[in-house]
Amino acid sequence: METHTPKIAVFPGSFDPITVGHESIINRALPLFDKIIIVVAANADKKSTFPIEKRLHWIWEAVKENPKIEVTSYEHLTVDFCKEVGAKYILRGLRTSADFEFERSIGQTNKMLNSEIETVFMLTLPEHSFINSSVVRDVFKHKGDIAPFIPKSISHEF
């Protein structure tokens, strides 16, 4: 009898904060994978607006209803994390052609580092193409309403 190797994807990012665009990518990718592990990159070189504990909490609040999703953080190469958890896929969302160029170079680097891992790109929905964490942070810093840009499950926390 043939055993099924679970299709595990890692969705890495800073998620500073998680947006409705991230949430959409996650939900639309769920049918493709047996498990999605959302990993918050703990990047010491990148100044985050929100502490990693808050970002992990907000992601968990947005996805906790789905048993196929795990949420964690890491501090090393994504391909090394993938190897640790048995993931063969890295999930990335694309909003623009600039995103594609940036993500392509990272995907090709990851492929050189570990040829067994595939990067899977998903296009954002048109209504989310302008939303990114930087824009949300800017609106937040200027005391604007970020509710339309973040998952409904966490909007009460802002």
PDB file of C-alpha atoms in Angstrom:
ATOM      1  CA  MET A   1       0.000   0.000   0.000  1.00  0.00           C
ATOM      2  CA  GLU A   2       1.302   3.420  -0.983  1.00  0.00           C
ATOM      3  CA  THR A   3       1.553   6.003   1.781  1.00  0.00           C
ATOM      4  CA  HIS A   4       0.481   9.579   1.246  1.00  0.00           C
ATOM      5  CA  THR A   5       3.182  12.175   1.820  1.00  0.00           C
ATOM      6  CA  PRO A   6       1.412  15.253   3.106  1.00  0.00           C
ATOM      7  CA  LYS A   7       1.715  18.381   0.973  1.00  0.00           C
ATOM      8  CA  ILE A   8       3.047  20.969   3.397  1.00  0.00           C
ATOM      9  CA  ALA A   9       3.545  24.609   2.439  1.00  0.00           C
ATOM     10  CA  VAL A  10       5.356  27.290   4.370  1.00  0.00           C
ATOM     11  CA  PHE A  11       4.005  30.834   4.032  1.00  0.00           C
ATOM     12  CA  PRO A  12       6.801  33.104   5.330  1.00  0.00           C
ATOM     13  CA  GLY A  13       6.648  36.822   5.931  1.00  0.00           C
ATOM     14  CA  SER A  14       6.906  39.620   8.440  1.00  0.00           C
ATOM     15  CA  PHE A  15       3.086  39.985   8.666  1.00  0.00           C
ATOM     16  CA  ASP A  16       3.574  43.397  10.271  1.00  0.00           C
ATOM     17  CA  PRO A  17       0.536  43.228  10.471  1.00  0.00           C
ATOM     18  CA  ILE A  18      -1.369  40.471   8.667  1.00  0.00           C
ATOM     19  CA  THR A  19      -3.645  41.955   5.992  1.00  0.00           C
ATOM     20  CA  VAL A  20      -6.790  40.849   4.182  1.00  0.00           C
ATOM     21  CA  GLY A  21      -4.500  40.131   1.228  1.00  0.00           C
ATOM     22  CA  HIS A  22      -2.498  37.629   3.309  1.00  0.00           C
ATOM     23  CA  GLU A  23      -5.736  36.132   4.625  1.00  0.00           C
ATOM     24  CA  SER A  24      -7.063  35.714   1.084  1.00  0.00           C
ATOM     25  CA  ILE A  25      -3.892  33.960  -0.115  1.00  0.00           C
ATOM     26  CA  ILE A  26      -4.031  31.595   2.871  1.00  0.00           C
ATOM     27  CA  ASN A  27      -7.700  30.729   2.358  1.00  0.00           C
ATOM     28  CA  ARG A  28      -7.336  30.252  -1.385  1.00  0.00           C
ATOM     29  CA  ALA A  29      -4.234  28.052  -0.934  1.00  0.00           C
ATOM     30  CA  LEU A  30      -5.855  25.727   1.613  1.00  0.00           C
ATOM     31  CA  PRO A  31      -7.393  23.351  -0.972  1.00  0.00           C
ATOM     32  CA  LEU A  32      -3.948  22.884  -2.542  1.00  0.00           C
ATOM     33  CA  PHE A  33      -2.139  21.681   0.586  1.00  0.00           C
ATOM     34  CA  ASP A  34      -2.642  19.297   3.488  1.00  0.00           C
ATOM     35  CA  LYS A  35      -1.051  21.819   5.850  1.00  0.00           C
ATOM     36  CA  ILE A  36       0.078  25.433   5.680  1.00  0.00           C
ATOM     37  CA  ILE A  37       2.592  26.670   8.216  1.00  0.00           C
ATOM     38  CA  ILE A  38       2.560  30.441   8.493  1.00  0.00           C
ATOM     39  CA  VAL A  39       5.944  31.593   9.732  1.00  0.00           C
ATOM     40  CA  VAL A  40       6.759  35.059  10.965  1.00  0.00           C
ATOM     41  CA  ALA A  41      10.322  35.906  10.098  1.00  0.00           C
ATOM     42  CA  ALA A  42      12.149  37.216  13.140  1.00  0.00           C
ATOM     43  CA  ASN A  43      14.501  39.471  11.193  1.00  0.00           C
ATOM     44  CA  ALA A  44      16.854  41.399  13.503  1.00  0.00           C
ATOM     45  CA  ASP A  45      17.839  43.716  10.629  1.00  0.00           C
ATOM     46  CA  LYS A  46      14.260  44.773   9.931  1.00  0.00           C
ATOM     47  CA  LYS A  47      12.588  47.180  12.336  1.00  0.00           C
ATOM     48  CA  SER A  48       9.059  45.943  12.961  1.00  0.00           C
ATOM     49  CA  THR A  49       6.212  48.177  14.060  1.00  0.00           C
ATOM     50  CA  PHE A  50       4.477  45.451  16.046  1.00  0.00           C
ATOM     51  CA  PRO A  51       6.175  42.928  18.372  1.00  0.00           C
ATOM     52  CA  ILE A  52       6.485  39.383  17.055  1.00  0.00           C
ATOM     53  CA  GLU A  53       4.217  38.073  19.844  1.00  0.00           C
ATOM     54  CA  LYS A  54       1.411  40.389  18.691  1.00  0.00           C
ATOM     55  CA  ARG A  55       1.882  39.418  15.036  1.00  0.00           C
ATOM     56  CA  LEU A  56       1.749  35.710  15.909  1.00  0.00           C
ATOM     57  CA  HIS A  57      -1.398  36.319  17.995  1.00  0.00           C
ATOM     58  CA  TRP A  58      -3.137  38.251  15.207  1.00  0.00           C
ATOM     59  CA  ILE A  59      -2.329  35.577  12.627  1.00  0.00           C
ATOM     60  CA  TRP A  60      -3.588  32.872  14.972  1.00  0.00           C
ATOM     61  CA  GLU A  61      -6.826  34.814  15.569  1.00  0.00           C
ATOM     62  CA  ALA A  62      -7.318  35.064  11.800  1.00  0.00           C
ATOM     63  CA  VAL A  63      -6.768  31.332  11.109  1.00  0.00           C
ATOM     64  CA  LYS A  64      -7.576  29.466  14.335  1.00  0.00           C
ATOM     65  CA  GLU A  65     -10.757  27.934  12.919  1.00  0.00           C
ATOM     66  CA  ASN A  66      -8.771  25.873  10.420  1.00  0.00           C
ATOM     67  CA  PRO A  67      -6.943  22.761  11.718  1.00  0.00           C
ATOM     68  CA  LYS A  68      -4.793  22.633   8.552  1.00  0.00           C
ATOM     69  CA  ILE A  69      -2.925  25.789   9.592  1.00  0.00           C
ATOM     70  CA  GLU A  70      -0.065  26.225  12.038  1.00  0.00           C
ATOM     71  CA  VAL A  71       1.512  29.519  13.096  1.00  0.00           C
ATOM     72  CA  THR A  72       5.081  29.938  14.316  1.00  0.00           C
ATOM     73  CA  SER A  73       8.218  32.053  13.934  1.00  0.00           C
ATOM     74  CA  TYR A  74      11.796  31.397  12.848  1.00  0.00           C
ATOM     75  CA  GLU A  75      15.148  33.130  12.619  1.00  0.00           C
ATOM     76  CA  HIS A  76      17.004  31.263   9.887  1.00  0.00           C
ATOM     77  CA  LEU A  77      16.729  30.445   6.190  1.00  0.00           C
ATOM     78  CA  THR A  78      13.247  29.548   4.994  1.00  0.00           C
ATOM     79  CA  VAL A  79      14.568  26.500   3.110  1.00  0.00           C
ATOM     80  CA  ASP A  80      16.146  25.216   6.345  1.00  0.00           C
ATOM     81  CA  PHE A  81      12.840  25.689   8.151  1.00  0.00           C
ATOM     82  CA  CYS A  82      11.076  23.830   5.331  1.00  0.00           C
ATOM     83  CA  LYS A  83      13.469  20.914   5.727  1.00  0.00           C
ATOM     84  CA  GLU A  84      12.875  20.849   9.505  1.00  0.00           C
ATOM     85  CA  VAL A  85       9.093  20.585   9.096  1.00  0.00           C
ATOM     86  CA  GLY A  86       9.020  18.418   5.960  1.00  0.00           C
ATOM     87  CA  ALA A  87       7.599  21.142   3.716  1.00  0.00           C
ATOM     88  CA  LYS A  88       8.217  20.885  -0.022  1.00  0.00           C
ATOM     89  CA  TYR A  89       6.516  24.180  -0.929  1.00  0.00           C
ATOM     90  CA  ILE A  90       6.973  27.854  -0.148  1.00  0.00           C
ATOM     91  CA  LEU A  91       3.803  29.878  -0.676  1.00  0.00           C
ATOM     92  CA  ARG A  92       4.077  33.502  -1.810  1.00  0.00           C
ATOM     93  CA  GLY A  93       1.512  36.088  -2.854  1.00  0.00           C
ATOM     94  CA  LEU A  94       2.042  38.410  -5.807  1.00  0.00           C
ATOM     95  CA  ARG A  95       0.394  41.813  -6.096  1.00  0.00           C
ATOM     96  CA  THR A  96       2.437  43.510  -8.802  1.00  0.00           C
ATOM     97  CA  SER A  97       5.079  42.866 -11.421  1.00  0.00           C
ATOM     98  CA  ALA A  98       7.619  44.363  -8.988  1.00  0.00           C
ATOM     99  CA  ASP A  99       6.578  41.692  -6.462  1.00  0.00           C
ATOM    100  CA  PHE A 100       7.141  39.060  -9.134  1.00  0.00           C
ATOM    101  CA  GLU A 101      10.696  40.226  -9.883  1.00  0.00           C
ATOM    102  CA  PHE A 102      11.571  40.330  -6.185  1.00  0.00           C
ATOM    103  CA  GLU A 103       9.933  36.978  -5.384  1.00  0.00           C
ATOM    104  CA  ARG A 104      11.409  35.305  -8.477  1.00  0.00           C
ATOM    105  CA  SER A 105      14.938  36.109  -7.340  1.00  0.00           C
ATOM    106  CA  ILE A 106      14.227  34.777  -3.852  1.00  0.00           C
ATOM    107  CA  GLY A 107      12.538  31.676  -5.279  1.00  0.00           C
ATOM    108  CA  GLN A 108      15.487  30.969  -7.554  1.00  0.00           C
ATOM    109  CA  THR A 109      17.908  31.430  -4.665  1.00  0.00           C
ATOM    110  CA  ASN A 110      15.870  29.029  -2.541  1.00  0.00           C
ATOM    111  CA  LYS A 111      15.877  26.516  -5.414  1.00  0.00           C
ATOM    112  CA  MET A 112      19.677  26.708  -5.547  1.00  0.00           C
ATOM    113  CA  LEU A 113      19.856  26.183  -1.775  1.00  0.00           C
ATOM    114  CA  ASN A 114      17.420  23.241  -1.807  1.00  0.00           C
ATOM    115  CA  SER A 115      16.338  21.785  -5.141  1.00  0.00           C
ATOM    116  CA  GLU A 116      13.510  19.773  -3.525  1.00  0.00           C
ATOM    117  CA  ILE A 117      11.517  22.854  -2.535  1.00  0.00           C
ATOM    118  CA  GLU A 118       9.154  24.545  -4.987  1.00  0.00           C
ATOM    119  CA  THR A 119       7.942  28.110  -4.660  1.00  0.00           C
ATOM    120  CA  VAL A 120       4.239  28.475  -5.416  1.00  0.00           C
ATOM    121  CA  PHE A 121       3.019  31.933  -6.412  1.00  0.00           C
ATOM    122  CA  MET A 122      -0.585  33.013  -6.020  1.00  0.00           C
ATOM    123  CA  LEU A 123      -1.954  36.238  -7.436  1.00  0.00           C
ATOM    124  CA  THR A 124      -3.781  38.501  -5.036  1.00  0.00           C
ATOM    125  CA  LEU A 125      -7.380  39.318  -5.775  1.00  0.00           C
ATOM    126  CA  PRO A 126      -7.684  42.610  -7.687  1.00  0.00           C
ATOM    127  CA  GLU A 127      -9.345  44.318  -4.727  1.00  0.00           C
ATOM    128  CA  HIS A 128      -6.307  43.507  -2.563  1.00  0.00           C
ATOM    129  CA  SER A 129      -3.574  44.435  -5.045  1.00  0.00           C
ATOM    130  CA  PHE A 130      -2.870  47.810  -3.426  1.00  0.00           C
ATOM    131  CA  ILE A 131      -2.843  46.522   0.152  1.00  0.00           C
ATOM    132  CA  ASN A 132       0.442  45.782   1.849  1.00  0.00           C
ATOM    133  CA  SER A 133       1.641  45.889   5.448  1.00  0.00           C
ATOM    134  CA  SER A 134       3.610  49.115   4.848  1.00  0.00           C
ATOM    135  CA  VAL A 135       0.457  50.960   3.773  1.00  0.00           C
ATOM    136  CA  VAL A 136      -1.471  49.549   6.744  1.00  0.00           C
ATOM    137  CA  ARG A 137       1.304  50.602   9.151  1.00  0.00           C
ATOM    138  CA  ASP A 138       1.332  54.110   7.673  1.00  0.00           C
ATOM    139  CA  VAL A 139      -2.440  54.474   8.070  1.00  0.00           C
ATOM    140  CA  PHE A 140      -2.145  53.119  11.635  1.00  0.00           C
ATOM    141  CA  LYS A 141       0.703  55.514  12.561  1.00  0.00           C
ATOM    142  CA  HIS A 142      -1.398  58.437  11.361  1.00  0.00           C
ATOM    143  CA  LYS A 143      -4.382  57.240  13.423  1.00  0.00           C
ATOM    144  CA  GLY A 144      -6.438  56.209  10.402  1.00  0.00           C
ATOM    145  CA  ASP A 145      -8.938  53.345  10.319  1.00  0.00           C
ATOM    146  CA  ILE A 146      -7.141  50.160   9.278  1.00  0.00           C
ATOM    147  CA  ALA A 147     -10.195  47.893   9.698  1.00  0.00           C
ATOM    148  CA  PRO A 148     -10.797  47.555   5.918  1.00  0.00           C
ATOM    149  CA  PHE A 149      -7.236  46.277   5.442  1.00  0.00           C
ATOM    150  CA  ILE A 150      -6.910  43.659   8.193  1.00  0.00           C
ATOM    151  CA  PRO A 151      -8.840  40.461   8.989  1.00  0.00           C
ATOM    152  CA  LYS A 152     -12.195  41.142  10.645  1.00  0.00           C
ATOM    153  CA  SER A 153     -11.248  38.765  13.459  1.00  0.00           C
ATOM    154  CA  ILE A 154      -8.575  41.180  14.722  1.00  0.00           C
ATOM    155  CA  SER A 155      -9.988  44.603  13.831  1.00  0.00           C
ATOM    156  CA  HIS A 156     -11.344  45.075  17.368  1.00  0.00           C
ATOM    157  CA  GLU A 157      -7.745  45.001  18.693  1.00  0.00           C
ATOM    158  CA  PHE A 158      -6.801  48.265  16.990  1.00  0.00           C
TER     159      PHE A 158
END
